[in-house]
XYZ file of C-alpha atoms in Angstrom:
597
model
C 98.070 150.172 35.258
C 99.085 147.300 37.874
C 101.228 149.952 39.772
C 98.605 152.889 40.081
C 95.865 150.543 41.171
C 98.257 149.294 44.290
C 99.219 152.913 44.701
C 95.513 153.644 45.567
C 94.716 150.400 47.326
C 97.899 151.208 49.899
C 95.774 154.505 50.233
C 93.276 153.189 51.733
C 94.996 151.328 53.984
C 95.437 154.180 56.667
C 91.565 154.248 57.056
C 91.059 150.462 57.042
C 93.572 150.302 59.662
C 91.703 152.913 61.907
C 88.077 151.240 61.347
C 89.906 147.640 62.345
C 91.522 149.940 65.249
C 88.913 151.661 67.169
C 86.867 148.696 66.116
C 84.112 149.779 63.673
C 85.542 146.602 61.951
C 87.211 143.177 61.861
C 90.080 141.597 60.573
C 87.550 139.354 57.962
C 85.680 142.457 57.001
C 87.858 144.481 56.638
C 89.911 142.251 54.491
C 86.620 141.859 52.091
C 85.897 144.686 51.552
C 90.124 144.982 50.490
C 88.761 142.947 48.450
C 86.066 144.849 46.436
C 88.250 147.964 46.695
C 90.458 146.046 44.464
C 87.951 144.145 42.049
C 86.710 147.899 41.993
C 90.082 149.912 40.882
C 90.955 147.609 38.352
C 87.312 147.898 36.305
C 87.860 151.802 36.755
C 91.170 151.486 34.636
C 90.978 150.050 32.077
C 90.741 151.467 28.957
C 87.769 150.590 27.646
C 85.471 152.959 30.541
C 82.389 152.022 31.351
C 80.281 154.515 33.282
C 77.919 151.850 35.133
C 81.746 150.852 36.647
C 82.131 154.127 37.777
C 78.389 153.961 39.423
C 79.243 151.196 41.266
C 82.601 151.939 42.850
C 81.323 155.300 44.120
C 77.584 153.670 45.814
C 79.333 150.705 47.277
C 81.502 153.695 48.844
C 78.718 155.708 49.534
C 77.294 152.058 51.549
C 80.491 152.178 53.248
C 80.428 155.733 54.550
C 76.752 154.762 55.722
C 77.591 151.629 57.249
C 80.712 153.225 59.142
C 77.874 155.982 61.050
C 75.181 152.898 61.433
C 78.063 151.449 63.478
C 79.592 154.580 65.283
C 76.310 155.075 66.572
C 75.725 151.929 68.079
C 79.141 152.248 70.035
C 78.630 155.716 70.823
C 82.108 155.982 69.056
C 82.771 159.681 67.429
C 86.509 160.050 66.862
C 88.791 159.688 63.696
C 86.672 161.156 61.802
C 89.260 163.060 60.349
C 90.987 160.185 59.532
C 88.403 157.926 58.250
C 85.634 159.604 56.532
C 87.197 161.870 55.606
C 89.332 159.842 53.491
C 86.268 158.075 51.731
C 84.375 161.455 51.370
C 87.494 163.014 48.732
C 87.702 159.429 47.174
C 84.078 160.097 45.892
C 84.554 162.950 45.185
C 87.559 162.171 42.990
C 85.928 159.535 41.360
C 82.668 161.450 40.511
C 85.051 164.072 39.058
C 86.681 161.257 37.121
C 83.264 160.580 36.052
C 81.402 163.277 34.894
C 85.117 164.684 33.467
C 84.898 161.670 31.052
C 80.743 161.892 30.630
C 80.098 165.702 30.891
C 76.679 165.496 29.454
C 75.195 163.818 32.132
C 73.476 165.903 34.227
C 71.777 163.115 35.973
C 75.491 162.233 37.235
C 76.180 165.919 38.085
C 73.165 165.874 39.872
C 73.660 162.945 41.990
C 77.398 164.204 42.564
C 75.582 167.688 43.813
C 72.994 165.474 45.743
C 76.115 163.841 47.299
C 77.921 166.959 48.621
C 74.558 168.280 50.252
C 73.992 164.856 51.918
C 77.010 165.257 53.626
C 77.712 168.636 53.691
C 80.447 169.268 51.595
C 79.207 173.100 50.716
C 83.411 173.962 49.855
C 83.219 171.022 47.253
C 79.460 171.382 46.583
C 80.639 175.140 45.230
C 83.398 173.943 42.784
C 80.760 171.344 41.881
C 77.907 173.742 40.635
C 81.065 176.263 38.788
C 81.685 173.358 36.599
C 78.677 172.320 35.925
C 76.801 175.405 35.346
C 79.984 176.084 32.674
C 78.744 172.876 30.587
C 75.469 173.167 30.924
C 74.660 176.514 30.636
C 71.729 175.917 28.609
C 69.595 174.447 31.712
C 68.124 177.157 32.912
C 67.199 174.760 36.449
C 70.397 174.173 37.005
C 71.427 177.652 37.282
C 68.117 177.877 39.681
C 68.679 174.889 41.799
C 72.661 176.569 42.068
C 71.751 180.142 43.195
C 68.648 178.080 45.825
C 71.497 176.647 46.955
C 73.464 180.014 47.465
C 70.680 181.801 48.649
C 68.969 178.445 51.709
C 72.309 177.120 52.513
C 75.537 179.689 52.178
C 72.877 182.807 53.157
C 74.748 184.614 50.589
C 72.245 187.008 48.579
C 75.028 188.455 46.567
C 76.444 185.647 44.944
C 72.434 184.034 44.357
C 72.191 187.589 42.578
C 75.018 187.031 40.491
C 74.009 183.835 39.383
C 70.834 184.754 38.159
C 71.869 187.972 36.381
C 74.469 184.971 34.821
C 71.838 182.923 33.746
C 69.724 185.342 32.334
C 72.488 186.666 29.790
C 71.856 182.758 28.721
C 68.335 182.629 29.137
C 67.093 185.984 29.007
C 63.151 185.867 27.953
C 63.515 182.493 30.326
C 59.995 182.990 32.203
C 60.725 180.540 35.355
C 64.033 182.165 35.949
C 62.844 185.784 36.083
C 60.007 184.405 38.148
C 62.993 182.375 41.294
C 65.062 186.054 40.849
C 62.191 187.964 41.255
C 61.097 185.645 44.617
C 64.873 185.584 45.986
C 65.054 189.764 45.849
C 62.028 189.510 48.553
C 63.321 186.688 50.780
C 66.119 188.803 50.982
C 63.813 192.110 51.513
C 62.349 190.122 54.310
C 65.666 188.593 55.751
C 67.334 192.286 55.851
C 63.382 193.849 57.366
C 63.168 190.864 60.329
C 67.272 191.407 61.177
C 66.461 195.133 61.939
C 63.117 194.755 63.934
C 65.187 191.910 66.054
C 67.842 194.632 65.846
C 65.338 196.778 67.405
C 64.129 194.909 69.939
C 67.426 194.963 71.436
C 67.945 198.710 71.276
C 71.240 197.588 69.231
C 73.034 200.899 67.366
C 72.586 200.691 63.386
C 74.853 202.248 62.335
C 77.395 199.966 61.766
C 74.871 198.145 59.512
C 73.687 199.497 56.133
C 69.288 198.756 55.325
C 68.533 200.409 52.590
C 65.169 201.791 52.629
C 64.692 201.051 49.417
C 66.041 197.226 49.608
C 63.218 196.472 52.365
C 60.664 197.707 50.293
C 61.755 195.523 47.593
C 62.244 198.514 45.077
C 64.869 195.457 44.151
C 62.011 193.359 43.103
C 60.369 195.764 41.398
C 63.366 196.258 38.917
C 62.696 192.199 38.415
C 59.931 192.726 36.996
C 60.021 196.120 35.653
C 62.986 194.086 33.930
C 61.354 190.776 32.909
C 57.519 192.471 31.816
C 60.095 194.602 29.344
C 61.224 191.132 27.569
C 58.647 188.762 28.470
C 54.344 188.943 27.708
C 51.669 187.415 29.028
C 48.485 187.545 31.347
C 50.252 183.803 32.364
C 54.065 185.942 33.142
C 52.093 188.502 35.501
C 49.658 186.671 37.282
C 52.652 183.958 38.393
C 55.261 187.419 39.149
C 51.666 188.902 41.259
C 50.879 184.759 43.401
C 54.665 185.581 43.926
C 54.185 189.283 45.172
C 51.462 188.192 47.707
C 53.451 185.625 49.620
C 55.006 188.873 51.298
C 53.622 190.807 53.271
C 55.399 194.378 52.661
C 54.599 194.201 49.042
C 51.009 195.857 48.424
C 52.648 198.869 45.639
C 54.426 196.230 43.815
C 51.334 194.410 44.269
C 48.881 196.763 43.274
C 52.239 197.703 40.220
C 51.492 194.358 38.860
C 47.378 194.814 39.210
C 47.002 197.674 37.509
C 49.950 196.246 34.360
C 47.183 193.670 33.779
C 44.385 195.636 33.592
C 46.060 198.172 30.987
C 47.829 195.461 28.896
C 45.394 192.719 29.432
C 42.372 194.188 29.632
C 41.232 191.128 27.026
C 42.460 187.924 28.352
C 39.970 186.411 30.309
C 42.942 185.506 33.177
C 43.043 188.859 33.784
C 38.858 188.607 33.782
C 39.374 185.855 35.937
C 41.513 187.092 38.575
C 40.006 189.878 39.079
C 36.840 188.349 39.671
C 38.550 185.091 42.366
C 40.071 188.270 43.991
C 36.796 189.541 45.584
C 37.263 186.296 47.610
C 40.121 187.385 49.422
C 39.110 190.819 49.837
C 36.016 189.848 51.648
C 38.335 188.078 53.184
C 40.678 191.131 55.369
C 37.293 192.452 57.018
C 37.517 191.373 60.462
C 35.413 187.689 61.417
C 36.634 187.269 64.866
C 33.257 186.332 67.676
C 30.767 186.287 64.838
C 28.299 183.457 64.202
C 28.407 180.459 62.137
C 25.185 182.465 60.348
C 26.899 185.558 59.306
C 30.109 183.672 58.499
C 27.468 181.602 55.700
C 26.472 185.216 54.795
C 30.431 186.844 54.218
C 30.787 183.879 51.853
C 27.990 184.603 50.637
C 28.120 188.069 50.024
C 31.562 187.199 48.344
C 30.936 185.004 45.768
C 27.939 187.143 44.647
C 30.789 190.216 44.344
C 32.834 187.702 42.419
C 30.075 186.388 40.082
C 29.488 190.277 39.383
C 32.623 190.612 38.174
C 31.867 187.608 36.437
C 28.719 188.909 34.780
C 30.673 192.309 33.469
C 33.516 190.023 32.595
C 31.279 187.921 30.103
C 29.566 190.609 28.636
C 32.493 193.120 27.813
C 34.437 190.166 26.667
C 32.016 187.159 24.956
C 33.800 184.380 24.168
C 33.717 180.364 25.281
C 37.435 181.079 27.532
C 35.588 183.991 29.244
C 32.734 181.388 29.266
C 35.335 178.272 30.560
C 36.334 180.002 33.720
C 32.833 181.622 34.799
C 31.178 178.071 34.270
C 34.527 176.388 36.317
C 34.596 179.438 39.697
C 30.796 178.309 39.965
C 31.914 174.554 39.792
C 35.017 174.918 42.546
C 32.280 176.724 44.581
C 29.465 174.388 44.245
C 31.669 171.283 44.961
C 33.891 173.245 48.075
C 32.291 171.398 51.480
C 29.441 173.084 53.592
C 27.033 172.484 56.400
C 24.914 175.144 55.385
C 22.227 173.393 52.730
C 20.715 176.957 52.176
C 24.626 178.187 50.794
C 25.045 174.798 48.900
C 21.179 175.264 46.951
C 22.489 179.526 46.381
C 25.686 177.998 44.414
C 23.827 174.717 42.692
C 21.458 177.646 41.620
C 24.184 179.871 40.846
C 25.836 177.196 38.738
C 23.151 175.984 36.364
C 22.175 179.104 36.250
C 25.849 180.019 34.212
C 25.873 177.176 32.474
C 22.518 177.475 30.457
C 23.332 181.355 29.954
C 26.987 179.698 28.573
C 24.373 177.112 26.737
C 22.145 179.957 24.600
C 25.098 182.312 23.652
C 26.280 179.177 22.488
C 29.313 179.392 23.765
C 30.270 176.757 26.196
C 33.119 174.403 25.341
C 32.444 170.837 24.356
C 33.412 169.714 27.674
C 31.702 171.100 29.893
C 28.783 169.690 28.459
C 29.020 166.258 30.557
C 29.806 168.507 34.100
C 26.538 170.258 33.362
C 24.353 167.433 32.292
C 25.977 164.920 35.284
C 25.113 168.357 37.832
C 21.231 167.829 36.202
C 21.254 164.036 36.699
C 22.460 164.751 40.363
C 20.112 167.372 41.212
C 17.530 165.107 39.585
C 16.564 167.327 36.693
C 15.823 164.592 34.005
C 13.589 166.216 31.559
C 15.784 169.185 31.565
C 18.974 166.575 31.255
C 17.727 165.372 28.322
C 17.000 168.804 27.168
C 20.517 169.420 27.255
C 21.806 166.215 25.932
C 19.796 167.046 22.659
C 20.557 170.748 22.576
C 24.534 169.530 22.237
C 24.395 167.157 19.916
C 23.054 169.635 17.697
C 25.012 172.423 18.307
C 28.359 169.494 18.506
C 26.501 167.051 15.618
C 29.931 165.417 14.892
C 30.850 164.868 17.796
C 31.233 161.367 18.850
C 31.873 162.214 22.756
C 28.630 164.244 22.243
C 26.168 162.053 21.053
C 27.873 159.348 23.111
C 27.073 161.382 26.463
C 23.301 162.037 25.335
C 22.784 158.142 24.560
C 23.707 156.973 27.893
C 21.562 159.666 29.931
C 18.579 158.295 27.854
C 20.020 154.722 28.510
C 20.127 155.546 32.749
C 16.934 157.622 31.986
C 15.221 153.998 30.433
C 13.524 156.831 27.895
C 11.599 154.661 24.619
C 13.791 156.628 21.838
C 17.461 155.107 22.544
C 17.510 153.055 18.879
C 16.015 156.302 17.402
C 19.173 158.220 18.602
C 21.402 155.371 18.033
C 20.234 155.678 14.114
C 20.766 159.461 14.182
C 24.032 159.521 15.970
C 25.621 156.964 13.103
C 23.900 159.035 10.379
C 25.647 162.361 11.923
C 29.050 161.040 13.093
C 31.276 159.603 10.377
C 32.016 155.711 10.546
C 35.707 156.066 11.575
C 36.376 156.759 15.025
C 32.088 155.315 16.080
C 33.320 151.873 17.900
C 32.647 153.735 20.973
C 28.758 153.697 19.366
C 28.803 150.726 18.877
C 29.910 149.336 21.967
C 27.341 150.914 23.925
C 24.454 150.177 21.429
C 25.387 146.704 21.836
C 25.847 146.395 25.099
C 22.833 148.137 25.021
C 21.129 146.077 22.755
C 21.998 142.423 24.772
C 20.141 143.895 27.493
C 17.163 145.337 26.179
C 16.519 143.651 22.572
C 15.811 140.069 21.617
C 18.856 137.589 20.814
C 17.699 137.651 17.472
C 17.755 142.244 17.264
C 20.822 141.945 19.121
C 22.752 139.558 16.564
C 21.612 141.413 13.504
C 22.799 144.326 15.243
C 26.624 142.943 15.556
C 26.448 141.428 12.006
C 25.940 145.325 10.920
C 28.382 147.161 13.331
C 30.563 145.054 11.123
C 29.934 145.873 7.981
C 29.455 149.669 9.328
C 32.936 149.582 11.218
C 36.596 150.160 9.886
C 38.252 147.274 9.464
C 40.674 148.135 12.417
C 37.757 148.616 14.962
C 36.103 146.332 13.590
C 38.459 144.252 15.080
C 36.927 144.808 19.006
C 33.108 144.326 17.411
C 34.544 140.743 16.747
C 35.300 139.810 20.011
C 32.265 141.354 21.360
C 30.263 139.553 19.324
C 31.369 136.045 19.338
C 32.349 136.285 23.672
C 28.049 137.357 23.509
C 27.033 134.272 21.370
C 28.593 132.256 23.482
C 27.342 133.372 26.562
C 23.057 133.365 24.545
C 23.802 130.991 21.697
C 26.087 128.156 23.639
C 29.510 126.290 21.891
C 27.814 125.383 18.422
C 26.144 128.694 17.658
C 29.194 130.151 18.474
C 31.421 127.791 16.414
C 28.893 128.243 13.078
C 29.727 132.320 14.474
C 33.999 132.691 14.775
C 34.220 130.367 11.020
C 31.885 132.949 9.745
C 34.122 135.503 11.403
C 37.430 134.131 9.984
C 36.480 135.173 6.461
C 36.688 138.715 6.835
C 40.251 140.197 7.787
C 41.284 142.103 10.430
C 41.574 139.566 13.126
C 43.081 139.986 16.774
C 45.283 137.997 19.096
C 42.548 137.830 21.366
C 39.828 136.909 18.895
C 41.506 133.719 18.698
C 42.636 132.968 22.099
C 39.127 133.760 23.487
C 37.435 130.741 20.708
C 41.089 128.389 21.703
C 39.666 128.750 25.468
C 35.817 128.706 24.834
C 36.573 124.828 23.486
C 38.929 124.230 26.424
C 36.301 124.751 28.828
C 33.899 122.407 26.877
C 34.074 118.447 28.333
C 34.454 117.293 25.217
C 37.795 119.202 24.566
C 38.847 118.454 21.206
C 42.486 118.483 20.001
C 41.266 118.700 16.412
C 39.411 121.419 17.134
C 42.084 122.908 18.690
C 44.770 122.509 16.667
C 42.334 123.996 13.755
C 41.660 127.228 15.696
C 46.383 127.583 16.228
C 46.622 127.781 12.634
C 44.123 130.105 12.192
C 46.083 132.167 14.636
C 49.067 131.200 13.496
C 48.796 132.294 9.643
C 48.670 136.021 10.930
C 50.455 136.403 14.235
C 52.816 133.330 13.933
C 55.489 135.852 12.472
C 56.119 138.330 15.783
C 53.982 136.019 18.600
C 56.595 133.364 20.197
C 54.081 132.745 22.969
C 52.011 131.327 20.789
C 53.929 128.524 19.932
C 54.716 127.610 22.605
C 51.063 127.919 23.885
C 50.661 125.302 20.743
C 53.916 123.371 21.652
C 52.218 122.725 25.227
C 48.832 122.248 24.124
C 49.962 118.780 21.889
C 52.314 117.822 25.258
C 49.138 118.328 27.324
C 46.034 117.653 26.019
C 45.124 113.387 26.103
C 44.712 113.147 22.397
C 47.645 115.748 21.494
C 50.779 113.700 19.410
C 54.071 114.848 21.397
C 55.667 114.181 17.795
C 53.852 116.719 16.271
C 56.792 119.331 18.826
C 59.408 118.376 16.311
C 57.438 119.842 13.559
C 56.269 123.176 15.625
C 59.824 124.085 16.635
C 61.310 124.343 12.817
C 57.937 125.682 11.452
C 58.406 128.575 14.406
C 62.244 128.792 14.012
C 61.386 129.515 9.809
C 57.776 132.206 10.366
C 60.165 134.309 14.034
C 61.439 136.889 12.698
C 64.491 138.833 14.380
C 65.866 137.887 18.518
C 61.909 136.638 18.477
C 63.330 133.544 17.294
C 66.068 133.662 20.433
C 63.800 134.693 22.496
C 61.717 131.349 21.502
C 65.137 128.811 21.658
C 65.189 129.923 25.539
C 61.188 129.657 26.119
C 61.915 126.176 24.145
C 64.614 124.900 26.232
C 63.110 125.920 29.480
C 59.860 123.765 28.418
C 61.411 120.368 27.463
C 63.498 120.918 30.650
C 60.280 121.461 33.110
C 61.040 124.880 33.744
C 58.777 126.212 31.932
């Protein structure tokens, strides 16, 4: 092993000598590089190889390359690259090859090698890396796409890119992303050839020696890819994705028409098809000439386009009366309403249209639950408070077991300061199952704190503890304790804490809150703090090291504390804590004793 390492270090000598001779590095720096290289070499020549050692060695050489690049720029020296950089690059590639050969499944390692090749423009090496990587990771479509894109965009080889896509599709015959990228590549190739032909014609060159097929120029290869893809992959989303790619190229009108016809023929009952056809009216309108038009005419034109879109949507909800279809319609209206415009008339028209569509969907009982909240926000913003109350009530009738719907209705009533808030809370609790009502109870008590008397709020807190599930009651206990201290003071909160401790479960924050309250008192008593810590440790002493350490700190720092108790606390902690927590506690306790914590 030592001989091999010595040989590899000797191989470095020519490049290091050149670095020193041309003045890029000093003699001292060269010796430091040699020492570091020696240490790194020993690590990668051991029997038990570690991936981290290879990564560190590669990173060191990459950093060295970057440093050489900066120093060359600083002194303006650009010679001897063959003897210096090329030697280091060859070594980095060799290290990457060894690492990826050893840890073949590590995709990130392969991608790091790819990134390095791209950074240093090692095209020949990168081609080999892609070839080896794809042989091992042929089950990952993203890697095939990456390789094909590189062939197309960097090496400008559409033939190689096509070959890679065809190979990839043999492994993944039903991968939508592969077909989409292959489709895009064929269109890019057609566009490139069209530009080349146009440039030659402009230069009045003889095109006889160039073979420009009219079919390829018109995107026939892409059409073949599309037709093959639609045989294997079904779904409107895929069709729309292919259409959006085709729209990026200005020579694909016939292809776009074919995709649209297939879309309407095969997926006429899909909301996404109708959604696309309706939104398409916006783009169709934009094809009309708009030069030398006034702002008023532009606004009128936009309003007409939106009306055409809504006409298609109206037809859609009549032909396909489903929640998803109404959701598409409402979403479109909301998007248009949120678009900025300086025309108050257009903004008002959009608002009226949106509210009208919301209302129609609601009357059809087909407005999705999630959209009611947006409708209410729009009504409140438009100062239509009575309508908002009416809609909120209707929403809770339709979705009577939904916590979100009741919460939304209650927030509207609270915001509008209505008198029937308590009645609505009672109704909500009656309809919704006890599990999951925490959001309603927290909203109720928070409202009560600012509205009702202390007695009513306290009664509500106690009722919430009985009504919620044990897990949810933990949060209510914390809120109850905090409110009691704010409204009733120390004596009151101490009584409430004692009564709450009779019923499990608890949270650690519940006890920490009480400890904090005690510490805020002028006559803070260690006796009380011990009681709270002991109660907390009975519940969480086996899982929380910080609780034990805080107890020790309290005994050491409090005027009434007993430092002699620390040994006993330490012994108990060692007995109660589980697994790795013991080691964690010991290290922290040692730091505490030495004054470092």
